[in-house]
Amino acid sequence: MGIEWVPARTRKANPCYFSLMSIDVVDLRDFYADRLGSVARRFGGRAIRGSWADSRGLRVVGIGYATPYLGLFREEAERCLAFMPAAQGVVKWPSARPTLAALVDEDELPLADSSVDRVLLVHALEMTRDPAAMLREVWRVLAAGGRLMAVVPNRRGLWARMDTTPFGHGRPYSRSQITQLLRETWFTPTSWGEALYVPPIARGWFLRSAVAWERSGATISAPFAGVHIVEATKQLYRAIPARREKKRLVPTLEPVLAPSPGGAARVGAAPAKFAT
């Protein structure tokens, strides 16, 4: 499915339309530098860190725009890299140290097979033209026992319905849709989380209640969280359909006798001798 832009007038008239246009990396950087982006980084990072509490000695790669959350692992991971898709653009990260970010083709990552332990997808699956191809490439570079974590907009949440944030752009997912996509690309979902129960209203007085919104939503397991946070493991053994031998419904006769001028004789047998 190609990416196309839906006019704003059409989106306002029909809220089922979603913008599938890629967001520029500068817009993503500016969002996370603002108050609403700080709230998203705070609650999203808390959920991510809760699942990946210890990354010491591991090789961690973020794909999409994962830098607001990669800082959680940079100091303790053996290696921490940020890969940003070519359609999005790239910015230097970290800003005050040697760069760990690179512009890449999301379908051809510059990594060897089974070379990383953790992959974090943020602003990635909802923006790519081919989510299945991206996940298969992630499968290739993950080591045995490697784990993937994807942060994707919730189709039922308010954040996916307002294009004032990056989560309102691209292709949102329901829980069943992301589960099916992961299984089709050889991953097994192992744990689920949600974040951003607070509505995306960038007002200082409203954001002061963000903690209460987040606690209340998590307590009652509300379905309107802004993002799904799903962790999955790499399937090492994939089912390969076996070819079944065709069964003959009607048995066939194989000739054992061949005609000859002197009468019936077995193929390859010596001529029969008669006693006189």
Coordinates of C-alpha atoms in Angstrom, one line a residue:
M1 CA 0.0 0.0 0.0
G2 CA 1.5 3.3 -1.0
I3 CA 1.5 6.5 1.2
E4 CA -0.8 9.2 0.2
W5 CA -1.8 12.5 1.7
V6 CA -5.4 13.0 2.6
P7 CA -6.5 16.7 2.5
A8 CA -7.3 18.3 5.8
R9 CA -10.8 19.2 4.8
T10 CA -11.5 15.5 4.1
R11 CA -10.0 14.4 7.4
K12 CA -12.1 16.9 9.4
A13 CA -15.2 15.7 7.6
N14 CA -14.4 12.0 8.2
P15 CA -12.4 11.2 11.3
C16 CA -11.7 7.7 9.9
Y17 CA -9.1 9.1 7.6
F18 CA -5.5 9.2 8.9
S19 CA -2.5 11.0 7.4
L20 CA 0.0 8.6 6.0
M21 CA 2.6 11.2 5.1
S22 CA 6.0 10.7 6.6
I23 CA 6.9 13.3 9.3
D24 CA 10.1 15.2 9.0
V25 CA 12.7 14.5 11.6
V26 CA 12.8 18.2 12.6
D27 CA 9.1 18.1 13.4
L28 CA 9.7 15.0 15.6
R29 CA 12.6 16.7 17.4
D30 CA 10.6 19.8 18.0
F31 CA 7.6 17.8 19.4
Y32 CA 9.7 16.1 22.0
A33 CA 11.3 19.4 23.0
D34 CA 7.8 20.8 23.8
R35 CA 5.7 20.2 26.9
L36 CA 3.4 17.6 25.4
G37 CA 6.4 15.7 23.9
S38 CA 8.0 15.7 27.4
V39 CA 4.9 14.0 28.8
A40 CA 4.9 11.4 26.0
R41 CA 8.6 10.7 26.6
R42 CA 8.1 10.5 30.4
F43 CA 5.2 8.0 30.3
G44 CA 6.3 6.0 27.3
G45 CA 9.9 5.7 28.7
R46 CA 8.5 4.5 32.0
A47 CA 6.7 1.6 30.3
I48 CA 9.6 0.7 28.1
R49 CA 12.1 0.7 31.0
G50 CA 9.7 -1.4 33.0
S51 CA 10.0 -4.2 30.5
W52 CA 13.7 -3.7 29.7
A53 CA 15.0 -3.1 33.2
D54 CA 18.5 -4.3 32.6
S55 CA 20.4 -3.8 29.3
R56 CA 24.0 -4.2 30.6
G57 CA 26.3 -5.7 28.0
L58 CA 23.5 -5.8 25.3
R59 CA 23.5 -4.3 21.8
V60 CA 20.5 -2.0 21.5
V61 CA 19.2 -0.5 18.2
G62 CA 16.4 2.0 17.8
I63 CA 14.6 2.3 14.5
G64 CA 12.4 5.2 13.5
Y65 CA 12.7 8.1 15.9
A66 CA 13.6 6.3 19.1
T67 CA 16.2 8.7 20.4
P68 CA 13.9 10.2 23.2
Y69 CA 13.8 6.7 24.7
L70 CA 17.3 5.3 23.8
G71 CA 18.9 7.5 26.4
L72 CA 17.5 5.1 29.0
F73 CA 20.0 2.4 27.7
R74 CA 22.9 4.4 26.3
E75 CA 25.0 4.4 29.5
E76 CA 24.7 0.7 30.4
A77 CA 24.3 -1.0 27.0
E78 CA 27.4 -2.4 25.3
R79 CA 26.3 -0.6 22.2
C80 CA 23.4 1.7 21.5
L81 CA 22.6 2.9 17.9
A82 CA 19.8 5.0 16.4
F83 CA 18.7 4.2 12.8
M84 CA 16.5 6.7 11.1
P85 CA 14.7 5.9 7.8
A86 CA 15.7 7.9 4.7
A87 CA 12.2 9.2 4.1
Q88 CA 12.2 10.8 7.6
G89 CA 15.7 12.3 7.7
V90 CA 18.3 12.2 10.4
V91 CA 19.6 14.4 13.2
K92 CA 22.7 14.1 15.3
W93 CA 22.3 12.0 18.4
P94 CA 23.5 12.5 21.1
S95 CA 24.0 16.2 20.6
A96 CA 27.1 16.6 22.8
R97 CA 28.9 13.3 22.1
P98 CA 30.2 11.4 19.1
T99 CA 27.2 10.6 16.9
L100 CA 25.4 7.3 17.3
A101 CA 22.7 8.0 14.7
A102 CA 22.7 7.0 11.0
L103 CA 20.4 7.4 8.0
V104 CA 19.4 3.9 6.7
D105 CA 17.2 2.1 4.3
E106 CA 14.6 0.5 6.6
D107 CA 14.5 -2.7 4.4
E108 CA 18.3 -3.1 4.3
L109 CA 19.8 -2.4 7.7
P110 CA 23.6 -2.1 7.7
L111 CA 24.0 -4.9 10.2
A112 CA 25.1 -8.5 10.0
D113 CA 22.7 -11.4 10.7
S114 CA 21.9 -12.0 14.3
S115 CA 24.1 -9.1 15.5
V116 CA 21.9 -7.2 18.0
D117 CA 20.0 -8.2 21.2
R118 CA 17.3 -5.6 21.4
V119 CA 15.4 -3.5 18.8
L120 CA 13.1 -0.6 19.7
L121 CA 10.6 0.6 17.1
V122 CA 9.2 4.1 17.7
H123 CA 7.5 6.2 15.0
A124 CA 8.4 3.3 12.6
L125 CA 5.7 0.7 11.9
E126 CA 3.0 3.3 11.4
M127 CA 5.1 5.4 9.0
T128 CA 6.7 2.7 6.8
R129 CA 5.3 1.7 3.4
D130 CA 5.8 -2.0 4.1
P131 CA 5.6 -2.9 7.8
A132 CA 6.1 -6.6 7.0
A133 CA 9.3 -6.0 5.2
M134 CA 10.6 -3.9 8.0
L135 CA 9.8 -6.5 10.6
R136 CA 11.4 -9.3 8.5
E137 CA 14.6 -7.2 8.4
V138 CA 14.4 -6.7 12.1
W139 CA 14.1 -10.5 12.4
R140 CA 17.2 -11.0 10.4
V141 CA 19.4 -8.7 12.5
L142 CA 18.1 -10.0 15.9
A143 CA 20.2 -12.6 17.7
A144 CA 18.8 -15.8 19.0
G145 CA 16.7 -15.0 22.0
G146 CA 16.6 -11.3 20.9
R147 CA 13.6 -9.1 21.8
L148 CA 11.7 -6.5 19.9
M149 CA 9.6 -3.7 21.4
A150 CA 7.3 -1.7 19.3
V151 CA 5.5 1.5 20.3
V152 CA 2.6 2.0 17.9
P153 CA -0.5 4.4 18.0
N154 CA -3.6 2.8 19.4
R155 CA -6.4 2.9 16.8
R156 CA -9.0 3.6 19.5
G157 CA -7.0 6.3 21.2
L158 CA -7.3 10.1 21.0
W159 CA -3.6 10.5 20.1
A160 CA -4.2 8.7 16.8
R161 CA -7.1 11.0 15.9
M162 CA -5.3 14.3 16.3
D163 CA -2.5 15.2 13.9
T164 CA -1.0 17.8 16.2
T165 CA 1.3 15.1 17.5
P166 CA 3.4 12.5 15.6
F167 CA 1.2 9.7 16.8
G168 CA -1.7 11.2 14.8
H169 CA 0.2 10.5 11.5
G170 CA 0.6 7.2 9.8
R171 CA -1.2 3.9 10.2
P172 CA -2.6 3.2 13.7
Y173 CA -3.1 -0.3 14.9
S174 CA -5.5 -2.2 17.1
R175 CA -4.2 -4.9 19.4
S176 CA -5.3 -7.7 17.1
Q177 CA -3.8 -6.1 14.0
I178 CA -0.3 -5.7 15.5
T179 CA -0.5 -9.2 16.9
Q180 CA -1.3 -10.6 13.5
L181 CA 1.4 -8.6 11.8
L182 CA 4.0 -9.8 14.3
R183 CA 3.0 -13.5 13.9
E184 CA 3.1 -13.2 10.1
T185 CA 6.7 -11.9 10.3
W186 CA 8.0 -14.7 12.7
F187 CA 7.6 -13.0 16.1
T188 CA 5.8 -14.1 19.1
P189 CA 4.2 -11.4 21.3
T190 CA 5.1 -11.9 24.9
S191 CA 3.9 -8.9 26.8
W192 CA 1.6 -5.8 26.4
G193 CA 1.5 -2.4 27.8
E194 CA -0.2 0.9 27.2
A195 CA 0.7 4.5 27.8
L196 CA -0.6 8.1 27.2
Y197 CA -4.0 7.9 28.7
V198 CA -3.9 11.7 29.1
P199 CA -5.6 13.5 26.2
P200 CA -3.1 15.3 23.9
I201 CA -4.0 18.8 25.0
A202 CA -0.9 21.0 25.2
R203 CA -2.0 23.3 27.9
G204 CA 0.1 23.8 31.0
W205 CA -2.8 23.7 33.5
F206 CA -4.1 20.5 31.9
L207 CA -0.8 18.7 31.7
R208 CA -0.4 19.1 35.4
S209 CA -3.1 16.4 35.8
A210 CA -1.3 14.0 33.4
V211 CA -0.1 11.8 36.3
A212 CA -3.7 11.3 37.5
W213 CA -4.9 10.5 34.0
E214 CA -2.1 7.9 33.6
R215 CA -2.8 6.2 36.9
S216 CA -6.5 6.1 36.4
G217 CA -6.3 4.7 32.9
A218 CA -3.8 2.0 33.9
T219 CA -5.9 1.0 36.9
I220 CA -9.1 0.4 35.0
S221 CA -7.3 -0.8 31.9
A222 CA -9.0 1.8 29.8
P223 CA -9.2 1.0 26.0
F224 CA -8.4 4.6 24.9
A225 CA -4.6 4.7 25.6
G226 CA -2.6 6.7 23.1
V227 CA -0.1 3.9 22.3
H228 CA 0.3 0.2 22.4
I229 CA 3.7 -1.0 23.7
V230 CA 4.2 -4.7 22.7
E231 CA 7.2 -6.8 23.3
A232 CA 7.9 -9.9 21.1
T233 CA 10.6 -12.5 20.8
K234 CA 12.2 -13.9 17.6
Q235 CA 10.9 -17.3 16.4
L236 CA 13.9 -19.4 15.7
Y237 CA 12.0 -22.2 14.1
R238 CA 9.3 -21.3 11.5
A239 CA 6.8 -23.7 10.1
I240 CA 7.5 -24.6 6.5
P241 CA 4.7 -26.3 4.6
A242 CA 5.7 -29.8 3.5
R243 CA 4.9 -31.1 0.1
R244 CA 2.6 -34.1 0.3
E245 CA 3.1 -37.0 -2.1
K246 CA 0.3 -37.2 -4.6
K247 CA -1.9 -40.2 -3.9
R248 CA -3.2 -42.2 -6.9
L249 CA -6.9 -42.4 -6.6
V250 CA -7.2 -45.0 -9.3
P251 CA -4.5 -47.8 -9.2
T252 CA -2.6 -48.2 -12.5
L253 CA -1.3 -51.4 -14.0
E254 CA 2.3 -51.6 -14.9
P255 CA 3.1 -53.9 -17.8
V256 CA 5.2 -56.9 -17.0
L257 CA 4.7 -58.8 -20.3
A258 CA 5.6 -57.6 -23.8
P259 CA 4.3 -59.1 -27.1
S260 CA 6.8 -61.0 -29.2
P261 CA 6.5 -63.0 -32.5
G262 CA 6.8 -66.3 -30.7
G263 CA 4.2 -65.5 -28.1
A264 CA 4.1 -63.9 -24.7
A265 CA 7.5 -63.5 -23.1
R266 CA 8.7 -61.6 -20.0
V267 CA 10.6 -58.5 -20.7
G268 CA 14.3 -59.2 -20.5
A269 CA 13.8 -62.9 -19.9
A270 CA 15.4 -65.7 -21.9
P271 CA 13.2 -67.5 -24.5
A272 CA 11.2 -70.3 -23.1
K273 CA 12.3 -73.9 -23.8
F274 CA 9.8 -76.8 -24.3
A275 CA 10.6 -80.4 -23.6
T276 CA 10.3 -82.7 -26.6

